[in-house]
PDB file of C-alpha atoms in Angstrom:
ATOM      1  CA  MET A1247     171.561 -75.501 114.486  1.00  0.00           C
ATOM      2  CA  ALA A1248     174.318 -72.795 115.505  1.00  0.00           C
ATOM      3  CA  SER A1249     174.342 -70.983 111.684  1.00  0.00           C
ATOM      4  CA  GLN A1250     172.110 -70.888 109.084  1.00  0.00           C
ATOM      5  CA  THR A1251     172.812 -69.524 105.529  1.00  0.00           C
ATOM      6  CA  ARG A1252     169.861 -68.645 103.483  1.00  0.00           C
ATOM      7  CA  ILE A1253     169.973 -67.779  99.552  1.00  0.00           C
ATOM      8  CA  GLY A1254     167.666 -66.186  97.708  1.00  0.00           C
ATOM      9  CA  MET A1255     166.787 -66.973  93.992  1.00  0.00           C
ATOM     10  CA  ILE A1256     165.071 -64.605  91.569  1.00  0.00           C
ATOM     11  CA  THR A1257     163.446 -67.760  88.869  1.00  0.00           C
ATOM     12  CA  PRO A1258     161.727 -66.987  85.690  1.00  0.00           C
ATOM     13  CA  SER A1259     158.260 -67.421  85.948  1.00  0.00           C
ATOM     14  CA  LEU A1260     157.826 -70.805  83.550  1.00  0.00           C
ATOM     15  CA  ASN A1261     160.896 -72.603  85.266  1.00  0.00           C
ATOM     16  CA  THR A1262     160.459 -76.015  86.596  1.00  0.00           C
ATOM     17  CA  VAL A1263     163.636 -77.498  86.898  1.00  0.00           C
ATOM     18  CA  LEU A1264     165.635 -75.026  89.142  1.00  0.00           C
ATOM     19  CA  GLU A1265     164.406 -75.372  92.329  1.00  0.00           C
ATOM     20  CA  PRO A1266     163.895 -79.032  92.476  1.00  0.00           C
ATOM     21  CA  VAL A1267     167.507 -79.196  91.389  1.00  0.00           C
ATOM     22  CA  THR A1268     168.937 -76.796  93.829  1.00  0.00           C
ATOM     23  CA  TYR A1269     166.977 -78.501  96.421  1.00  0.00           C
ATOM     24  CA  ALA A1270     168.752 -81.771  95.344  1.00  0.00           C
ATOM     25  CA  LEU A1271     172.477 -79.890  95.075  1.00  0.00           C
ATOM     26  CA  LEU A1272     172.030 -78.715  98.832  1.00  0.00           C
ATOM     27  CA  ALA A1273     170.552 -81.801 100.354  1.00  0.00           C
ATOM     28  CA  ASP A1274     173.679 -82.632 102.536  1.00  0.00           C
ATOM     29  CA  LEU A1275     173.979 -79.037 103.773  1.00  0.00           C
ATOM     30  CA  PRO A1276     170.918 -78.763 106.107  1.00  0.00           C
ATOM     31  CA  ASP A1277     172.767 -75.159 107.350  1.00  0.00           C
ATOM     32  CA  VAL A1278     172.007 -74.386 103.812  1.00  0.00           C
ATOM     33  CA  THR A1279     168.525 -73.150 102.890  1.00  0.00           C
ATOM     34  CA  ALA A1280     167.099 -71.939  99.456  1.00  0.00           C
ATOM     35  CA  HIS A1281     164.478 -69.723  98.909  1.00  0.00           C
ATOM     36  CA  PHE A1282     162.874 -68.239  95.134  1.00  0.00           C
ATOM     37  CA  SER A1283     160.882 -65.671  94.611  1.00  0.00           C
ATOM     38  CA  ARG A1284     159.407 -65.419  90.594  1.00  0.00           C
ATOM     39  CA  VAL A1285     159.551 -62.869  87.852  1.00  0.00           C
ATOM     40  CA  GLN A1286     157.523 -63.324  84.952  1.00  0.00           C
ATOM     41  CA  VAL A1287     159.018 -64.644  81.826  1.00  0.00           C
ATOM     42  CA  SER A1288     156.456 -66.603  79.349  1.00  0.00           C
ATOM     43  CA  ARG A1289     159.206 -67.095  76.266  1.00  0.00           C
ATOM     44  CA  ILE A1290     162.780 -66.288  75.390  1.00  0.00           C
ATOM     45  CA  SER A1291     164.198 -65.031  72.196  1.00  0.00           C
ATOM     46  CA  LEU A1292     165.701 -61.961  71.247  1.00  0.00           C
ATOM     47  CA  GLU A1293     162.696 -59.720  69.868  1.00  0.00           C
ATOM     48  CA  GLU A1294     162.354 -56.796  71.908  1.00  0.00           C
ATOM     49  CA  ASP A1295     158.964 -58.024  73.984  1.00  0.00           C
ATOM     50  CA  SER A1296     160.982 -60.936  75.081  1.00  0.00           C
ATOM     51  CA  THR A1297     164.038 -58.661  76.330  1.00  0.00           C
ATOM     52  CA  ALA A1298     161.343 -56.361  78.254  1.00  0.00           C
ATOM     53  CA  GLN A1299     160.903 -58.803  80.501  1.00  0.00           C
ATOM     54  CA  PHE A1300     164.360 -58.651  82.178  1.00  0.00           C
ATOM     55  CA  ALA A1301     163.714 -54.847  83.038  1.00  0.00           C
ATOM     56  CA  ASP A1302     164.651 -53.685  86.443  1.00  0.00           C
ATOM     57  CA  GLU A1303     161.302 -53.420  88.536  1.00  0.00           C
ATOM     58  CA  PRO A1304     159.971 -56.795  88.332  1.00  0.00           C
ATOM     59  CA  MET A1305     163.828 -58.085  89.191  1.00  0.00           C
ATOM     60  CA  LEU A1306     163.762 -55.660  92.402  1.00  0.00           C
ATOM     61  CA  ALA A1307     160.177 -56.475  93.418  1.00  0.00           C
ATOM     62  CA  ALA A1308     161.828 -60.115  93.420  1.00  0.00           C
ATOM     63  CA  ALA A1309     164.675 -59.046  95.068  1.00  0.00           C
ATOM     64  CA  ARG A1310     162.931 -57.047  97.755  1.00  0.00           C
ATOM     65  CA  MET A1311     160.909 -60.082  98.584  1.00  0.00           C
ATOM     66  CA  LEU A1312     163.978 -62.117  98.970  1.00  0.00           C
ATOM     67  CA  ALA A1313     165.473 -59.458 101.207  1.00  0.00           C
ATOM     68  CA  ASP A1314     162.375 -59.841 103.654  1.00  0.00           C
ATOM     69  CA  ALA A1315     163.411 -63.200 103.749  1.00  0.00           C
ATOM     70  CA  ARG A1316     167.066 -61.822 105.511  1.00  0.00           C
ATOM     71  CA  VAL A1317     168.897 -63.789 102.561  1.00  0.00           C
ATOM     72  CA  HIS A1318     172.515 -63.864 102.450  1.00  0.00           C
ATOM     73  CA  ALA A1319     173.076 -63.596  98.514  1.00  0.00           C
ATOM     74  CA  ILE A1320     170.687 -63.236  95.849  1.00  0.00           C
ATOM     75  CA  CYS A1321     171.042 -64.583  92.285  1.00  0.00           C
ATOM     76  CA  TRP A1322     169.365 -63.662  89.332  1.00  0.00           C
ATOM     77  CA  ASN A1323     168.997 -67.755  88.276  1.00  0.00           C
ATOM     78  CA  GLY A1324     168.206 -67.116  84.599  1.00  0.00           C
ATOM     79  CA  THR A1325     170.500 -67.056  81.407  1.00  0.00           C
ATOM     80  CA  ALA A1326     169.532 -63.631  79.634  1.00  0.00           C
ATOM     81  CA  GLY A1327     172.794 -62.257  80.533  1.00  0.00           C
ATOM     82  CA  SER A1328     174.557 -64.865  78.081  1.00  0.00           C
ATOM     83  CA  TRP A1329     172.684 -63.363  75.421  1.00  0.00           C
ATOM     84  CA  LEU A1330     172.209 -59.779  76.730  1.00  0.00           C
ATOM     85  CA  GLY A1331     175.850 -59.660  77.949  1.00  0.00           C
ATOM     86  CA  PRO A1332     177.450 -59.814  81.041  1.00  0.00           C
ATOM     87  CA  ASP A1333     177.220 -55.774  81.471  1.00  0.00           C
ATOM     88  CA  PHE A1334     173.513 -56.324  81.664  1.00  0.00           C
ATOM     89  CA  ASP A1335     173.496 -58.966  84.493  1.00  0.00           C
ATOM     90  CA  ARG A1336     176.446 -56.772  86.201  1.00  0.00           C
ATOM     91  CA  ARG A1337     174.167 -53.492  86.118  1.00  0.00           C
ATOM     92  CA  LEU A1338     171.175 -55.442  87.282  1.00  0.00           C
ATOM     93  CA  CYS A1339     173.491 -57.197  90.316  1.00  0.00           C
ATOM     94  CA  GLU A1340     174.832 -53.903  91.580  1.00  0.00           C
ATOM     95  CA  THR A1341     171.246 -52.580  91.426  1.00  0.00           C
ATOM     96  CA  ILE A1342     170.075 -55.056  93.830  1.00  0.00           C
ATOM     97  CA  THR A1343     172.798 -54.817  96.248  1.00  0.00           C
ATOM     98  CA  ARG A1344     172.261 -50.791  96.094  1.00  0.00           C
ATOM     99  CA  GLU A1345     168.500 -51.266  96.777  1.00  0.00           C
ATOM    100  CA  THR A1346     168.564 -54.251  99.557  1.00  0.00           C
ATOM    101  CA  GLY A1347     172.285 -54.272 100.632  1.00  0.00           C
ATOM    102  CA  ILE A1348     172.342 -57.940  99.861  1.00  0.00           C
ATOM    103  CA  PRO A1349     175.441 -59.559  97.529  1.00  0.00           C
ATOM    104  CA  ALA A1350     173.498 -60.596  94.177  1.00  0.00           C
ATOM    105  CA  THR A1351     175.297 -62.375  91.532  1.00  0.00           C
ATOM    106  CA  SER A1352     173.698 -64.374  88.427  1.00  0.00           C
ATOM    107  CA  ALA A1353     173.991 -67.691  86.396  1.00  0.00           C
ATOM    108  CA  THR A1354     175.684 -66.006  83.647  1.00  0.00           C
ATOM    109  CA  LEU A1355     178.278 -64.027  85.463  1.00  0.00           C
ATOM    110  CA  ALA A1356     178.799 -67.476  87.885  1.00  0.00           C
ATOM    111  CA  LEU A1357     179.709 -69.391  84.809  1.00  0.00           C
ATOM    112  CA  ALA A1358     182.021 -66.699  83.418  1.00  0.00           C
ATOM    113  CA  GLU A1359     183.988 -66.701  86.901  1.00  0.00           C
ATOM    114  CA  LEU A1360     184.292 -70.578  86.867  1.00  0.00           C
ATOM    115  CA  PHE A1361     185.530 -70.543  83.446  1.00  0.00           C
ATOM    116  CA  ARG A1362     188.353 -67.766  84.310  1.00  0.00           C
ATOM    117  CA  SER A1363     188.940 -69.598  87.832  1.00  0.00           C
ATOM    118  CA  ARG A1364     189.339 -72.652  86.450  1.00  0.00           C
ATOM    119  CA  GLY A1365     191.850 -70.800  83.402  1.00  0.00           C
ATOM    120  CA  ILE A1366     189.215 -72.081  80.708  1.00  0.00           C
ATOM    121  CA  SER A1367     189.748 -70.428  77.536  1.00  0.00           C
ATOM    122  CA  ARG A1368     188.063 -72.654  75.025  1.00  0.00           C
ATOM    123  CA  PHE A1369     184.777 -74.360  75.870  1.00  0.00           C
ATOM    124  CA  ALA A1370     181.633 -76.272  74.131  1.00  0.00           C
ATOM    125  CA  LEU A1371     178.003 -74.964  74.261  1.00  0.00           C
ATOM    126  CA  VAL A1372     175.033 -77.015  74.935  1.00  0.00           C
ATOM    127  CA  THR A1373     171.320 -75.416  74.732  1.00  0.00           C
ATOM    128  CA  PRO A1374     168.145 -76.009  74.169  1.00  0.00           C
ATOM    129  CA  PHE A1375     167.185 -72.627  72.433  1.00  0.00           C
ATOM    130  CA  GLU A1376     166.703 -71.518  69.182  1.00  0.00           C
ATOM    131  CA  SER A1377     169.235 -71.041  66.254  1.00  0.00           C
ATOM    132  CA  ALA A1378     169.460 -66.814  66.582  1.00  0.00           C
ATOM    133  CA  LEU A1379     170.224 -67.432  70.758  1.00  0.00           C
ATOM    134  CA  GLN A1380     172.524 -69.896  70.180  1.00  0.00           C
ATOM    135  CA  GLU A1381     174.931 -67.579  68.092  1.00  0.00           C
ATOM    136  CA  ALA A1382     174.175 -64.597  70.392  1.00  0.00           C
ATOM    137  CA  ILE A1383     175.652 -66.736  73.300  1.00  0.00           C
ATOM    138  CA  ILE A1384     178.432 -67.395  71.418  1.00  0.00           C
ATOM    139  CA  GLU A1385     178.902 -63.867  70.675  1.00  0.00           C
ATOM    140  CA  THR A1386     178.856 -63.072  73.922  1.00  0.00           C
ATOM    141  CA  TYR A1387     181.260 -65.687  75.510  1.00  0.00           C
ATOM    142  CA  GLY A1388     183.579 -64.857  72.473  1.00  0.00           C
ATOM    143  CA  ARG A1389     184.190 -61.307  73.904  1.00  0.00           C
ATOM    144  CA  GLU A1390     184.399 -62.219  77.091  1.00  0.00           C
ATOM    145  CA  GLY A1391     187.742 -64.002  75.650  1.00  0.00           C
ATOM    146  CA  PHE A1392     185.918 -67.379  76.030  1.00  0.00           C
ATOM    147  CA  GLU A1393     185.951 -69.225  72.340  1.00  0.00           C
ATOM    148  CA  CYS A1394     183.174 -71.883  71.587  1.00  0.00           C
ATOM    149  CA  VAL A1395     184.705 -74.467  69.843  1.00  0.00           C
ATOM    150  CA  ALA A1396     181.501 -77.083  69.495  1.00  0.00           C
ATOM    151  CA  GLU A1397     178.179 -76.500  70.331  1.00  0.00           C
ATOM    152  CA  ARG A1398     174.517 -78.215  69.746  1.00  0.00           C
ATOM    153  CA  HIS A1399     171.174 -76.913  70.322  1.00  0.00           C
ATOM    154  CA  LEU A1400     167.291 -77.846  69.760  1.00  0.00           C
ATOM    155  CA  ASP A1401     166.581 -74.939  67.762  1.00  0.00           C
ATOM    156  CA  SER A1402     163.455 -75.088  70.065  1.00  0.00           C
ATOM    157  CA  GLU A1403     161.242 -72.126  71.078  1.00  0.00           C
ATOM    158  CA  ASP A1404     158.990 -74.389  73.510  1.00  0.00           C
ATOM    159  CA  THR A1405     160.527 -72.525  76.576  1.00  0.00           C
ATOM    160  CA  PHE A1406     158.340 -74.323  79.019  1.00  0.00           C
ATOM    161  CA  ASN A1407     158.924 -77.976  77.666  1.00  0.00           C
ATOM    162  CA  TYR A1408     162.480 -77.051  77.779  1.00  0.00           C
ATOM    163  CA  ALA A1409     162.237 -78.942  81.101  1.00  0.00           C
ATOM    164  CA  THR A1410     160.741 -82.337  79.789  1.00  0.00           C
ATOM    165  CA  ILE A1411     163.858 -83.039  77.159  1.00  0.00           C
ATOM    166  CA  PRO A1412     164.969 -86.524  77.560  1.00  0.00           C
ATOM    167  CA  PRO A1413     167.950 -87.513  79.325  1.00  0.00           C
ATOM    168  CA  ALA A1414     169.156 -89.282  76.315  1.00  0.00           C
ATOM    169  CA  GLU A1415     168.882 -85.902  74.296  1.00  0.00           C
ATOM    170  CA  THR A1416     171.000 -83.573  76.478  1.00  0.00           C
ATOM    171  CA  GLU A1417     173.099 -86.323  76.774  1.00  0.00           C
ATOM    172  CA  GLY A1418     173.694 -86.913  73.308  1.00  0.00           C
ATOM    173  CA  MET A1419     174.836 -83.151  72.921  1.00  0.00           C
ATOM    174  CA  ILE A1420     177.113 -83.058  75.661  1.00  0.00           C
ATOM    175  CA  ARG A1421     178.254 -86.488  73.899  1.00  0.00           C
ATOM    176  CA  ALA A1422     178.808 -84.800  70.746  1.00  0.00           C
ATOM    177  CA  VAL A1423     180.391 -81.873  71.808  1.00  0.00           C
ATOM    178  CA  ALA A1424     183.211 -83.299  73.749  1.00  0.00           C
ATOM    179  CA  GLY A1425     184.600 -84.885  70.870  1.00  0.00           C
ATOM    180  CA  ALA A1426     186.270 -81.435  69.887  1.00  0.00           C
ATOM    181  CA  GLU A1427     188.129 -81.356  73.235  1.00  0.00           C
ATOM    182  CA  PRO A1428     186.813 -78.278  74.742  1.00  0.00           C
ATOM    183  CA  GLU A1429     188.297 -77.225  78.146  1.00  0.00           C
ATOM    184  CA  ALA A1430     184.975 -77.843  79.472  1.00  0.00           C
ATOM    185  CA  ILE A1431     181.458 -78.244  78.487  1.00  0.00           C
ATOM    186  CA  ALA A1432     178.570 -75.399  79.590  1.00  0.00           C
ATOM    187  CA  ALA A1433     174.880 -76.798  79.888  1.00  0.00           C
ATOM    188  CA  VAL A1434     173.434 -73.021  79.454  1.00  0.00           C
ATOM    189  CA  CYS A1435     169.864 -72.727  80.646  1.00  0.00           C
ATOM    190  CA  THR A1436     168.084 -73.181  84.288  1.00  0.00           C
ATOM    191  CA  ASN A1437     165.270 -75.146  82.792  1.00  0.00           C
ATOM    192  CA  LEU A1438     167.444 -77.636  81.283  1.00  0.00           C
ATOM    193  CA  LYS A1439     168.446 -81.348  83.302  1.00  0.00           C
ATOM    194  CA  GLY A1440     172.294 -80.728  83.005  1.00  0.00           C
ATOM    195  CA  ALA A1441     173.381 -81.168  86.355  1.00  0.00           C
ATOM    196  CA  PRO A1442     172.406 -85.092  86.923  1.00  0.00           C
ATOM    197  CA  HIS A1443     174.246 -85.890  84.071  1.00  0.00           C
ATOM    198  CA  ALA A1444     177.526 -84.111  84.883  1.00  0.00           C
ATOM    199  CA  PRO A1445     178.796 -86.721  86.949  1.00  0.00           C
ATOM    200  CA  ALA A1446     178.600 -89.820  84.618  1.00  0.00           C
ATOM    201  CA  LEU A1447     179.358 -87.489  81.459  1.00  0.00           C
ATOM    202  CA  GLU A1448     182.605 -86.451  83.303  1.00  0.00           C
ATOM    203  CA  ALA A1449     183.757 -89.156  83.806  1.00  0.00           C
ATOM    204  CA  GLU A1450     183.145 -90.357  80.205  1.00  0.00           C
ATOM    205  CA  ALA A1451     184.578 -86.992  78.273  1.00  0.00           C
ATOM    206  CA  GLY A1452     187.424 -86.595  80.767  1.00  0.00           C
ATOM    207  CA  ARG A1453     186.249 -82.946  80.940  1.00  0.00           C
ATOM    208  CA  PRO A1454     184.179 -81.140  83.301  1.00  0.00           C
ATOM    209  CA  ILE A1455     180.459 -80.492  82.600  1.00  0.00           C
ATOM    210  CA  TYR A1456     179.062 -77.017  83.950  1.00  0.00           C
ATOM    211  CA  ASP A1457     175.663 -76.532  84.356  1.00  0.00           C
ATOM    212  CA  SER A1458     173.571 -73.466  84.625  1.00  0.00           C
ATOM    213  CA  VAL A1459     171.661 -74.273  87.865  1.00  0.00           C
ATOM    214  CA  ALA A1460     174.913 -75.676  89.040  1.00  0.00           C
ATOM    215  CA  ALA A1461     176.886 -72.887  88.499  1.00  0.00           C
ATOM    216  CA  ALA A1462     174.236 -70.226  89.629  1.00  0.00           C
ATOM    217  CA  LEU A1463     174.470 -72.287  93.339  1.00  0.00           C
ATOM    218  CA  TRP A1464     178.159 -72.245  93.285  1.00  0.00           C
ATOM    219  CA  GLY A1465     178.645 -68.743  92.868  1.00  0.00           C
ATOM    220  CA  THR A1466     175.857 -67.447  95.036  1.00  0.00           C
ATOM    221  CA  LEU A1467     177.186 -69.913  97.875  1.00  0.00           C
ATOM    222  CA  ALA A1468     180.391 -68.291  97.769  1.00  0.00           C
ATOM    223  CA  LEU A1469     179.035 -64.866  97.690  1.00  0.00           C
ATOM    224  CA  ALA A1470     177.090 -66.310 101.036  1.00  0.00           C
ATOM    225  CA  GLY A1471     180.431 -67.024 102.738  1.00  0.00           C
ATOM    226  CA  VAL A1472     179.769 -70.783 102.312  1.00  0.00           C
ATOM    227  CA  ASP A1473     182.392 -73.317 100.783  1.00  0.00           C
ATOM    228  CA  PRO A1474     180.867 -74.682  97.613  1.00  0.00           C
ATOM    229  CA  GLY A1475     183.349 -77.492  98.222  1.00  0.00           C
ATOM    230  CA  ARG A1476     180.728 -78.733 100.770  1.00  0.00           C
ATOM    231  CA  ILE A1477     178.530 -80.311  97.782  1.00  0.00           C
ATOM    232  CA  ALA A1478     179.917 -83.841  97.090  1.00  0.00           C
ATOM    233  CA  GLY A1479     179.020 -85.929  94.203  1.00  0.00           C
ATOM    234  CA  TRP A1480     177.405 -83.598  91.349  1.00  0.00           C
ATOM    235  CA  GLY A1481     180.627 -83.133  89.449  1.00  0.00           C
ATOM    236  CA  GLU A1482     184.098 -81.152  89.356  1.00  0.00           C
ATOM    237  CA  ILE A1483     182.021 -77.819  89.202  1.00  0.00           C
ATOM    238  CA  PHE A1484     182.016 -77.458  93.083  1.00  0.00           C
ATOM    239  CA  SER A1485     185.522 -78.157  93.705  1.00  0.00           C
ATOM    240  CA  VAL A1486     186.611 -74.953  91.934  1.00  0.00           C
ATOM    241  CA  ALA A1487     187.207 -72.275  94.368  1.00  0.00           C
ATOM    242  CA  PRO A1488     186.304 -68.702  93.118  1.00  0.00           C
ATOM    243  CA  ALA A1489     189.252 -66.403  91.907  1.00  0.00           C
ATOM    244  CA  SER A1490     187.443 -63.219  92.459  1.00  0.00           C
ATOM    245  CA  LEU A1491     184.226 -62.734  94.617  1.00  0.00           C
ATOM    246  CA  GLU A1492     183.819 -59.103  92.958  1.00  0.00           C
ATOM    247  CA  ARG A1493     183.764 -60.388  89.479  1.00  0.00           C
ATOM    248  CA  LEU A1494     180.766 -62.452  90.646  1.00  0.00           C
ATOM    249  CA  GLY A1495     178.667 -59.635  90.907  1.00  0.00           C
ATOM    250  CA  ALA A1496     177.907 -57.248  93.724  1.00  0.00           C
ATOM    251  CA  ARG A1497     178.653 -56.735  97.293  1.00  0.00           C
ATOM    252  CA  PRO A1498     177.856 -53.903  99.459  1.00  0.00           C
TER     253      PRO A1498
END
């Protein structure tokens, strides 16, 4: 193989979705490999002990191990920035890049760049999260200029079992928000199986569906110099070219 691109993903420790979904998305790109390093995340809430899980040092330790694998880009593949604010993720990406010399992005920054690149200002939000987190996410994206016109969430605190949510339940939430005619539907949570539902439901709803795992991969590929458009059959998301690599995160 003439050239191999390696991408690194910093993964919440309880997550069992993003690795297999990322591998599936990359199945037709033999020249791109994904590599994973975990940080301790045992629960998700707005409480201080939950927020403390996303401190710099564990993230940097995970990034350093990915740097040992000489990856070409690193992604914080969690959605905490959706409620802590994108500035949290921007600062983290800058710190990772300063420490490792490797471009860095996050699932949250990638989703925001997708919205901007596609000219989306009105979106619908689907998550498994509890109500307080859902409200915080809506407020966060609102401050970034994106209006949430419809939302559905499961109000669940059982973070590990987000991965086992039945497909019909996820599909039902997506169908429910489509009626508000958003410009896009965002399935936010990297432990939620949103990507496998995107192609069929996009055809049904007539609007793009952006899943956090797919968005994270989209942004990471772009930072690593790989055209995301090479991924086919997973919905509209991979046909979008990023308007700004700088807004995706940090580059050396």
